[in-house]
């Protein structure tokens, strides 16, 4: 499975960004994780191509949405009202998770390249 991620950038507090992740295999569900400087990688959001979702971590709940483009095998993570603490490298990943595992990195077998999101105050 190949994943192509894009969409990072620099915004000011309160701004928005849309992260894009294109997969070569839609049989795998997709997720996003992020890693801030000096911190562990953490779960952000996940979605299935069918059968349930999306799911959001509390850190972004209410500020993020996920949309899907089946024709392009692409999911979009729209993040609004960004805060400086959202600054991180964001990774998209593909895996076959169940409800209890979707927040774990180990549930995702394939990872895209990271994309940097910088939010300035």
Short mmCIF file of N, CA, C and O in Angstrom, two decimals:
data_model
loop_
_atom_site.label_atom_id
_atom_site.label_comp_id
_atom_site.label_asym_id
_atom_site.label_seq_id
_atom_site.Cartn_x
_atom_site.Cartn_y
_atom_site.Cartn_z
N UNK A 1 0.85 -1.18 0.00
CA UNK A 1 0.00 0.00 0.00
C UNK A 1 0.89 1.24 0.00
O UNK A 1 1.80 1.35 0.80
N UNK A 2 0.57 2.14 -0.88
CA UNK A 2 1.31 3.40 -0.92
C UNK A 2 0.39 4.54 -0.54
O UNK A 2 -0.76 4.59 -0.98
N UNK A 3 0.91 5.41 0.29
CA UNK A 3 0.16 6.57 0.75
C UNK A 3 0.89 7.84 0.35
O UNK A 3 2.11 7.95 0.52
N UNK A 4 0.15 8.79 -0.16
CA UNK A 4 0.70 10.08 -0.53
C UNK A 4 0.00 11.16 0.28
O UNK A 4 -1.20 11.36 0.14
N UNK A 5 0.78 11.81 1.12
CA UNK A 5 0.22 12.82 2.00
C UNK A 5 0.65 14.22 1.56
O UNK A 5 1.76 14.40 1.06
N UNK A 6 -0.21 15.18 1.79
CA UNK A 6 0.12 16.56 1.48
C UNK A 6 -0.80 17.49 2.26
O UNK A 6 -1.72 17.03 2.94
N UNK A 7 -0.53 18.78 2.16
CA UNK A 7 -1.45 19.75 2.73
C UNK A 7 -0.97 20.49 3.95
O UNK A 7 -1.68 21.34 4.46
N UNK A 8 0.21 20.19 4.44
CA UNK A 8 0.70 20.92 5.59
C UNK A 8 1.05 22.35 5.21
O UNK A 8 1.00 22.73 4.04
N UNK A 9 1.39 23.11 6.21
CA UNK A 9 1.75 24.49 5.96
C UNK A 9 1.77 25.29 7.24
O UNK A 9 1.68 24.73 8.34
N UNK A 10 1.88 26.59 7.08
CA UNK A 10 1.92 27.49 8.23
C UNK A 10 0.68 28.37 8.24
O UNK A 10 0.33 28.95 7.20
N UNK A 11 0.05 28.44 9.40
CA UNK A 11 -1.12 29.29 9.55
C UNK A 11 -1.04 29.99 10.89
O UNK A 11 -0.26 29.59 11.77
N UNK A 12 -1.86 30.99 11.05
CA UNK A 12 -1.96 31.66 12.33
C UNK A 12 -3.06 31.01 13.17
O UNK A 12 -3.92 30.29 12.65
N UNK A 13 -3.01 31.29 14.45
CA UNK A 13 -4.03 30.77 15.36
C UNK A 13 -5.42 31.13 14.84
O UNK A 13 -5.67 32.26 14.43
N UNK A 14 -6.29 30.11 14.86
CA UNK A 14 -7.64 30.30 14.35
C UNK A 14 -7.81 29.95 12.89
O UNK A 14 -8.94 29.91 12.38
N UNK A 15 -6.71 29.70 12.22
CA UNK A 15 -6.77 29.37 10.81
C UNK A 15 -7.16 27.93 10.55
O UNK A 15 -7.42 27.16 11.48
N UNK A 16 -7.18 27.57 9.28
CA UNK A 16 -7.59 26.23 8.87
C UNK A 16 -6.59 25.63 7.88
O UNK A 16 -5.91 26.37 7.15
N UNK A 17 -6.54 24.33 7.88
CA UNK A 17 -5.73 23.60 6.90
C UNK A 17 -6.47 22.33 6.53
O UNK A 17 -7.22 21.78 7.33
N UNK A 18 -6.22 21.85 5.32
CA UNK A 18 -6.76 20.57 4.91
C UNK A 18 -5.61 19.65 4.54
O UNK A 18 -4.82 19.96 3.65
N UNK A 19 -5.54 18.54 5.25
CA UNK A 19 -4.54 17.53 4.96
C UNK A 19 -5.13 16.49 4.04
O UNK A 19 -6.28 16.07 4.21
N UNK A 20 -4.33 16.06 3.09
CA UNK A 20 -4.78 15.12 2.07
C UNK A 20 -3.98 13.83 2.17
O UNK A 20 -2.76 13.87 2.37
N UNK A 21 -4.67 12.71 2.01
CA UNK A 21 -3.97 11.43 1.99
C UNK A 21 -4.61 10.55 0.91
O UNK A 21 -5.81 10.26 0.97
N UNK A 22 -3.80 10.17 -0.05
CA UNK A 22 -4.25 9.32 -1.15
C UNK A 22 -3.65 7.94 -0.98
O UNK A 22 -2.45 7.80 -0.75
N UNK A 23 -4.50 6.94 -1.10
CA UNK A 23 -4.05 5.56 -0.92
C UNK A 23 -4.11 4.78 -2.22
O UNK A 23 -4.90 5.09 -3.12
N UNK A 24 -3.28 3.76 -2.30
CA UNK A 24 -3.31 2.88 -3.47
C UNK A 24 -4.23 1.69 -3.25
O UNK A 24 -4.46 0.91 -4.18
N UNK A 25 -4.76 1.55 -2.01
CA UNK A 25 -5.56 0.37 -1.69
C UNK A 25 -6.67 0.76 -0.71
O UNK A 25 -6.42 0.98 0.48
N UNK A 26 -7.90 0.80 -1.21
CA UNK A 26 -9.02 1.22 -0.37
C UNK A 26 -9.56 0.13 0.52
O UNK A 26 -10.57 0.32 1.21
N UNK A 27 -8.92 -1.02 0.53
CA UNK A 27 -9.36 -2.07 1.45
C UNK A 27 -8.87 -1.80 2.87
O UNK A 27 -9.28 -2.48 3.82
N UNK A 28 -8.00 -0.82 3.02
CA UNK A 28 -7.49 -0.43 4.33
C UNK A 28 -8.15 0.88 4.77
O UNK A 28 -8.26 1.82 3.99
N UNK A 29 -8.53 0.92 6.02
CA UNK A 29 -9.01 2.16 6.61
C UNK A 29 -7.84 3.11 6.82
O UNK A 29 -6.68 2.70 6.74
N UNK A 30 -8.16 4.34 7.08
CA UNK A 30 -7.09 5.33 7.17
C UNK A 30 -7.15 6.12 8.46
O UNK A 30 -8.23 6.31 9.04
N UNK A 31 -5.99 6.55 8.88
CA UNK A 31 -5.92 7.34 10.10
C UNK A 31 -4.86 8.42 9.97
O UNK A 31 -4.03 8.39 9.06
N UNK A 32 -4.94 9.36 10.89
CA UNK A 32 -3.91 10.41 11.00
C UNK A 32 -3.36 10.42 12.43
O UNK A 32 -4.12 10.30 13.40
N UNK A 33 -2.08 10.57 12.50
CA UNK A 33 -1.39 10.75 13.76
C UNK A 33 -0.54 12.01 13.64
O UNK A 33 -0.28 12.50 12.55
N UNK A 34 -0.10 12.51 14.77
CA UNK A 34 0.79 13.67 14.74
C UNK A 34 1.86 13.53 15.80
O UNK A 34 1.65 12.86 16.82
N UNK A 35 2.98 14.18 15.54
CA UNK A 35 4.09 14.17 16.50
C UNK A 35 4.65 15.57 16.62
O UNK A 35 5.19 16.12 15.65
N UNK A 36 4.47 16.13 17.79
CA UNK A 36 5.01 17.45 18.08
C UNK A 36 6.46 17.31 18.54
O UNK A 36 6.87 16.24 19.02
N UNK A 37 7.23 18.36 18.41
CA UNK A 37 8.64 18.28 18.83
C UNK A 37 8.78 17.84 20.27
O UNK A 37 8.13 18.39 21.17
N UNK A 38 9.58 16.82 20.49
CA UNK A 38 9.83 16.33 21.83
C UNK A 38 8.73 15.51 22.44
O UNK A 38 8.79 15.16 23.63
N UNK A 39 7.71 15.19 21.66
CA UNK A 39 6.58 14.43 22.19
C UNK A 39 6.38 13.14 21.39
O UNK A 39 6.90 12.98 20.30
N UNK A 40 5.62 12.24 21.98
CA UNK A 40 5.30 11.00 21.30
C UNK A 40 4.26 11.25 20.21
O UNK A 40 3.50 12.21 20.25
N UNK A 41 4.24 10.32 19.28
CA UNK A 41 3.22 10.39 18.23
C UNK A 41 1.86 10.07 18.85
O UNK A 41 1.76 9.16 19.69
N UNK A 42 0.85 10.83 18.45
CA UNK A 42 -0.48 10.62 19.02
C UNK A 42 -1.54 10.55 17.95
O UNK A 42 -1.41 11.14 16.87
N UNK A 43 -2.60 9.83 18.26
CA UNK A 43 -3.72 9.65 17.35
C UNK A 43 -4.49 10.95 17.20
O UNK A 43 -4.72 11.67 18.17
N UNK A 44 -4.90 11.23 15.96
CA UNK A 44 -5.69 12.42 15.68
C UNK A 44 -7.09 12.05 15.19
O UNK A 44 -8.10 12.52 15.72
N UNK A 45 -7.15 11.20 14.16
CA UNK A 45 -8.44 10.88 13.56
C UNK A 45 -8.31 9.64 12.71
O UNK A 45 -7.21 9.26 12.31
N UNK A 46 -9.46 9.03 12.41
CA UNK A 46 -9.46 7.85 11.54
C UNK A 46 -10.81 7.75 10.86
O UNK A 46 -11.81 8.29 11.34
N UNK A 47 -10.82 7.02 9.76
CA UNK A 47 -12.08 6.81 9.07
C UNK A 47 -11.97 5.56 8.21
O UNK A 47 -10.88 5.16 7.79
N UNK A 48 -13.12 4.96 7.96
CA UNK A 48 -13.18 3.82 7.07
C UNK A 48 -13.73 4.27 5.72
O UNK A 48 -14.43 5.27 5.62
N UNK A 49 -13.45 3.50 4.72
CA UNK A 49 -14.06 3.78 3.42
C UNK A 49 -15.52 3.36 3.43
O UNK A 49 -16.34 3.92 2.69
N UNK A 50 -15.86 2.39 4.28
CA UNK A 50 -17.25 2.01 4.49
C UNK A 50 -17.37 1.34 5.83
O UNK A 50 -16.40 0.79 6.35
N UNK A 51 -18.57 1.39 6.42
CA UNK A 51 -18.80 0.64 7.64
C UNK A 51 -18.52 1.35 8.94
O UNK A 51 -18.33 0.70 9.96
N UNK A 52 -18.49 2.66 8.94
CA UNK A 52 -18.35 3.35 10.22
C UNK A 52 -17.28 4.41 10.22
O UNK A 52 -16.33 4.34 9.45
N UNK A 53 -17.46 5.37 11.07
CA UNK A 53 -16.53 6.47 11.19
C UNK A 53 -17.18 7.76 10.78
O UNK A 53 -18.31 7.79 10.35
N UNK A 54 -16.49 8.85 10.89
CA UNK A 54 -15.11 9.01 11.34
C UNK A 54 -14.99 9.05 12.86
O UNK A 54 -15.99 9.11 13.56
N UNK A 55 -13.76 9.00 13.29
CA UNK A 55 -13.44 9.01 14.70
C UNK A 55 -12.38 10.08 14.94
O UNK A 55 -11.45 10.21 14.16
N UNK A 56 -12.54 10.81 16.02
CA UNK A 56 -11.62 11.91 16.31
C UNK A 56 -11.12 11.82 17.75
O UNK A 56 -11.88 11.50 18.66
N UNK A 57 -9.87 12.17 17.92
CA UNK A 57 -9.34 12.30 19.28
C UNK A 57 -9.92 13.55 19.92
O UNK A 57 -10.29 14.51 19.23
N UNK A 58 -9.97 13.54 21.23
CA UNK A 58 -10.52 14.69 21.95
C UNK A 58 -9.76 15.97 21.62
O UNK A 58 -10.32 17.06 21.67
N UNK A 59 -8.48 15.86 21.30
CA UNK A 59 -7.65 17.02 21.02
C UNK A 59 -8.13 17.80 19.80
O UNK A 59 -7.81 18.98 19.65
N UNK A 60 -8.88 17.18 18.91
CA UNK A 60 -9.35 17.86 17.70
C UNK A 60 -10.86 17.79 17.54
O UNK A 60 -11.40 18.40 16.60
N UNK A 61 -11.54 17.08 18.42
CA UNK A 61 -12.97 16.89 18.28
C UNK A 61 -13.68 18.24 18.27
O UNK A 61 -13.40 19.11 19.09
N UNK A 62 -14.56 18.42 17.32
CA UNK A 62 -15.26 19.68 17.16
C UNK A 62 -14.54 20.67 16.27
O UNK A 62 -15.11 21.69 15.86
N UNK A 63 -13.30 20.37 15.95
CA UNK A 63 -12.52 21.26 15.09
C UNK A 63 -12.07 20.58 13.80
O UNK A 63 -11.44 21.23 12.94
N UNK A 64 -12.40 19.32 13.65
CA UNK A 64 -11.92 18.56 12.50
C UNK A 64 -13.05 17.77 11.86
O UNK A 64 -13.99 17.34 12.54
N UNK A 65 -12.94 17.61 10.57
CA UNK A 65 -13.86 16.75 9.82
C UNK A 65 -13.04 15.94 8.82
O UNK A 65 -11.91 16.32 8.46
N UNK A 66 -13.60 14.83 8.38
CA UNK A 66 -12.97 14.01 7.36
C UNK A 66 -13.96 13.82 6.22
O UNK A 66 -15.12 13.50 6.44
N UNK A 67 -13.47 14.01 5.02
CA UNK A 67 -14.28 13.73 3.85
C UNK A 67 -13.53 12.73 2.97
O UNK A 67 -12.32 12.55 3.10
N UNK A 68 -14.28 12.09 2.10
CA UNK A 68 -13.71 11.03 1.26
C UNK A 68 -14.05 11.29 -0.19
O UNK A 68 -15.17 11.68 -0.52
N UNK A 69 -13.08 11.04 -1.04
CA UNK A 69 -13.28 11.10 -2.49
C UNK A 69 -12.96 9.71 -3.02
O UNK A 69 -11.80 9.34 -3.19
N UNK A 70 -14.02 8.94 -3.28
CA UNK A 70 -13.82 7.56 -3.70
C UNK A 70 -13.16 7.49 -5.08
O UNK A 70 -12.38 6.57 -5.35
N UNK A 71 -13.47 8.40 -5.93
CA UNK A 71 -12.88 8.38 -7.28
C UNK A 71 -11.38 8.60 -7.25
O UNK A 71 -10.65 8.10 -8.11
N UNK A 72 -10.91 9.34 -6.25
CA UNK A 72 -9.49 9.66 -6.15
C UNK A 72 -8.78 8.83 -5.08
O UNK A 72 -7.59 9.04 -4.84
N UNK A 73 -9.51 7.93 -4.41
CA UNK A 73 -8.92 7.14 -3.30
C UNK A 73 -8.28 8.06 -2.27
O UNK A 73 -7.21 7.75 -1.73
N UNK A 74 -8.93 9.15 -2.00
CA UNK A 74 -8.35 10.20 -1.16
C UNK A 74 -9.27 10.57 -0.01
O UNK A 74 -10.48 10.68 -0.20
N UNK A 75 -8.68 10.71 1.17
CA UNK A 75 -9.39 11.27 2.31
C UNK A 75 -8.77 12.61 2.65
O UNK A 75 -7.56 12.82 2.47
N UNK A 76 -9.61 13.49 3.18
CA UNK A 76 -9.18 14.82 3.55
C UNK A 76 -9.49 15.06 5.02
O UNK A 76 -10.61 14.83 5.47
N UNK A 77 -8.49 15.51 5.75
CA UNK A 77 -8.69 15.88 7.14
C UNK A 77 -8.70 17.41 7.19
O UNK A 77 -7.66 18.05 7.01
N UNK A 78 -9.87 17.97 7.40
CA UNK A 78 -10.03 19.41 7.50
C UNK A 78 -9.91 19.81 8.96
O UNK A 78 -10.65 19.31 9.81
N UNK A 79 -8.98 20.69 9.25
CA UNK A 79 -8.77 21.14 10.62
C UNK A 79 -9.00 22.63 10.70
O UNK A 79 -8.40 23.41 9.95
N UNK A 80 -9.88 23.03 11.61
CA UNK A 80 -10.26 24.42 11.77
C UNK A 80 -9.88 24.92 13.16
O UNK A 80 -9.56 24.13 14.05
N UNK A 81 -9.93 26.23 13.30
CA UNK A 81 -9.63 26.85 14.59
C UNK A 81 -8.32 26.30 15.17
O UNK A 81 -8.25 25.90 16.33
N UNK A 82 -7.32 26.29 14.34
CA UNK A 82 -6.03 25.72 14.75
C UNK A 82 -5.39 26.53 15.86
O UNK A 82 -5.54 27.76 15.93
N UNK A 83 -4.68 25.80 16.72
CA UNK A 83 -4.02 26.38 17.88
C UNK A 83 -2.53 26.10 17.81
O UNK A 83 -2.12 25.13 17.15
N UNK A 84 -1.71 26.88 18.48
CA UNK A 84 -0.26 26.61 18.46
C UNK A 84 0.07 25.18 18.89
O UNK A 84 1.03 24.59 18.37
N UNK A 85 -0.71 24.62 19.79
CA UNK A 85 -0.44 23.25 20.23
C UNK A 85 -0.77 22.20 19.18
O UNK A 85 -0.48 21.02 19.36
N UNK A 86 -1.34 22.62 18.07
CA UNK A 86 -1.56 21.71 16.94
C UNK A 86 -0.32 21.60 16.07
O UNK A 86 -0.29 20.79 15.13
N UNK A 87 0.68 22.40 16.35
CA UNK A 87 1.92 22.34 15.59
C UNK A 87 2.57 20.97 15.75
O UNK A 87 2.83 20.51 16.86
N UNK A 88 2.80 20.31 14.62
CA UNK A 88 3.34 18.95 14.64
C UNK A 88 3.55 18.48 13.22
O UNK A 88 3.10 19.12 12.26
N UNK A 89 4.25 17.36 13.11
CA UNK A 89 4.29 16.64 11.84
C UNK A 89 3.11 15.67 11.84
O UNK A 89 2.94 14.90 12.79
N UNK A 90 2.31 15.76 10.82
CA UNK A 90 1.13 14.92 10.71
C UNK A 90 1.40 13.78 9.73
O UNK A 90 1.92 14.00 8.63
N UNK A 91 1.01 12.58 10.12
CA UNK A 91 1.20 11.39 9.31
C UNK A 91 -0.15 10.75 9.00
O UNK A 91 -1.00 10.63 9.88
N UNK A 92 -0.33 10.34 7.76
CA UNK A 92 -1.48 9.49 7.48
C UNK A 92 -1.01 8.05 7.43
O UNK A 92 0.17 7.78 7.16
N UNK A 93 -1.92 7.16 7.73
CA UNK A 93 -1.59 5.75 7.82
C UNK A 93 -2.77 4.92 7.36
O UNK A 93 -3.92 5.39 7.37
N UNK A 94 -2.49 3.69 6.99
CA UNK A 94 -3.54 2.78 6.54
C UNK A 94 -3.46 1.49 7.34
O UNK A 94 -2.37 0.97 7.59
N UNK A 95 -4.61 1.00 7.75
CA UNK A 95 -4.64 -0.23 8.53
C UNK A 95 -6.04 -0.81 8.59
O UNK A 95 -6.99 -0.23 8.07
N UNK A 96 -6.12 -1.95 9.20
CA UNK A 96 -7.42 -2.60 9.40
C UNK A 96 -7.66 -2.67 10.90
O UNK A 96 -7.24 -3.62 11.55
N UNK A 97 -8.31 -1.64 11.41
CA UNK A 97 -8.48 -1.56 12.85
C UNK A 97 -9.90 -1.96 13.26
O UNK A 97 -10.82 -2.01 12.46
N UNK A 98 -10.02 -2.26 14.54
CA UNK A 98 -11.33 -2.43 15.15
C UNK A 98 -11.52 -1.31 16.15
O UNK A 98 -10.60 -0.50 16.36
N UNK A 99 -12.67 -1.23 16.75
CA UNK A 99 -12.98 -0.09 17.61
C UNK A 99 -11.93 0.11 18.71
O UNK A 99 -11.55 1.23 19.02
N UNK A 100 -11.44 -0.98 19.25
CA UNK A 100 -10.52 -0.86 20.38
C UNK A 100 -9.09 -0.58 19.97
O UNK A 100 -8.24 -0.34 20.83
N UNK A 101 -8.80 -0.63 18.68
CA UNK A 101 -7.40 -0.47 18.26
C UNK A 101 -7.16 0.75 17.38
O UNK A 101 -6.01 1.03 17.05
N UNK A 102 -8.18 1.46 17.01
CA UNK A 102 -8.01 2.49 15.99
C UNK A 102 -7.11 3.62 16.43
O UNK A 102 -6.62 4.38 15.61
N UNK A 103 -6.89 3.78 17.71
CA UNK A 103 -6.02 4.86 18.18
C UNK A 103 -4.57 4.42 18.36
O UNK A 103 -3.72 5.23 18.74
N UNK A 104 -4.30 3.17 18.09
CA UNK A 104 -2.95 2.63 18.28
C UNK A 104 -2.15 2.62 16.98
O UNK A 104 -2.65 2.16 15.95
N UNK A 105 -0.92 3.07 17.03
CA UNK A 105 -0.07 3.07 15.85
C UNK A 105 0.11 1.65 15.30
O UNK A 105 0.20 1.46 14.08
N UNK A 106 0.11 0.68 16.18
CA UNK A 106 0.33 -0.71 15.75
C UNK A 106 -0.80 -1.25 14.88
O UNK A 106 -0.64 -2.27 14.22
N UNK A 107 -1.94 -0.58 14.89
CA UNK A 107 -3.06 -1.02 14.06
C UNK A 107 -2.90 -0.61 12.60
O UNK A 107 -3.69 -1.03 11.75
N UNK A 108 -1.91 0.19 12.33
CA UNK A 108 -1.70 0.73 10.99
C UNK A 108 -0.42 0.16 10.41
O UNK A 108 0.66 0.39 10.93
N UNK A 109 -0.55 -0.57 9.32
CA UNK A 109 0.60 -1.25 8.74
C UNK A 109 1.39 -0.38 7.77
O UNK A 109 2.56 -0.65 7.50
N UNK A 110 0.73 0.64 7.26
CA UNK A 110 1.37 1.45 6.23
C UNK A 110 1.29 2.92 6.60
O UNK A 110 0.26 3.38 7.10
N UNK A 111 2.38 3.63 6.32
CA UNK A 111 2.48 5.03 6.71
C UNK A 111 2.94 5.89 5.55
O UNK A 111 3.82 5.48 4.77
N UNK A 112 2.35 7.06 5.45
CA UNK A 112 2.81 8.02 4.48
C UNK A 112 3.90 8.89 5.05
O UNK A 112 4.24 8.79 6.23
N UNK A 113 4.44 9.75 4.22
CA UNK A 113 5.45 10.68 4.71
C UNK A 113 4.76 11.75 5.56
O UNK A 113 3.59 12.03 5.37
N UNK A 114 5.44 12.29 6.48
CA UNK A 114 4.86 13.31 7.33
C UNK A 114 4.75 14.64 6.62
O UNK A 114 5.49 14.94 5.69
N UNK A 115 3.81 15.42 7.08
CA UNK A 115 3.65 16.77 6.56
C UNK A 115 3.57 17.73 7.74
O UNK A 115 2.83 17.49 8.70
N UNK A 116 4.34 18.80 7.68
CA UNK A 116 4.47 19.70 8.82
C UNK A 116 3.35 20.73 8.85
O UNK A 116 3.08 21.40 7.85
N UNK A 117 2.73 20.84 10.00
CA UNK A 117 1.74 21.89 10.25
C UNK A 117 2.30 22.79 11.34
O UNK A 117 2.65 22.32 12.43
N UNK A 118 2.39 24.07 11.04
CA UNK A 118 2.90 25.04 12.01
C UNK A 118 1.83 26.10 12.24
O UNK A 118 1.35 26.73 11.30
N UNK A 119 1.47 26.26 13.51
CA UNK A 119 0.46 27.25 13.87
C UNK A 119 1.12 28.29 14.76
O UNK A 119 1.63 27.98 15.83
N UNK A 120 1.10 29.52 14.30
CA UNK A 120 1.75 30.59 15.04
C UNK A 120 0.72 31.43 15.77
O UNK A 120 -0.41 31.60 15.31
N UNK A 121 1.14 31.96 16.90
CA UNK A 121 0.22 32.77 17.71
C UNK A 121 0.28 34.23 17.33
O UNK A 121 1.14 34.65 16.56
#
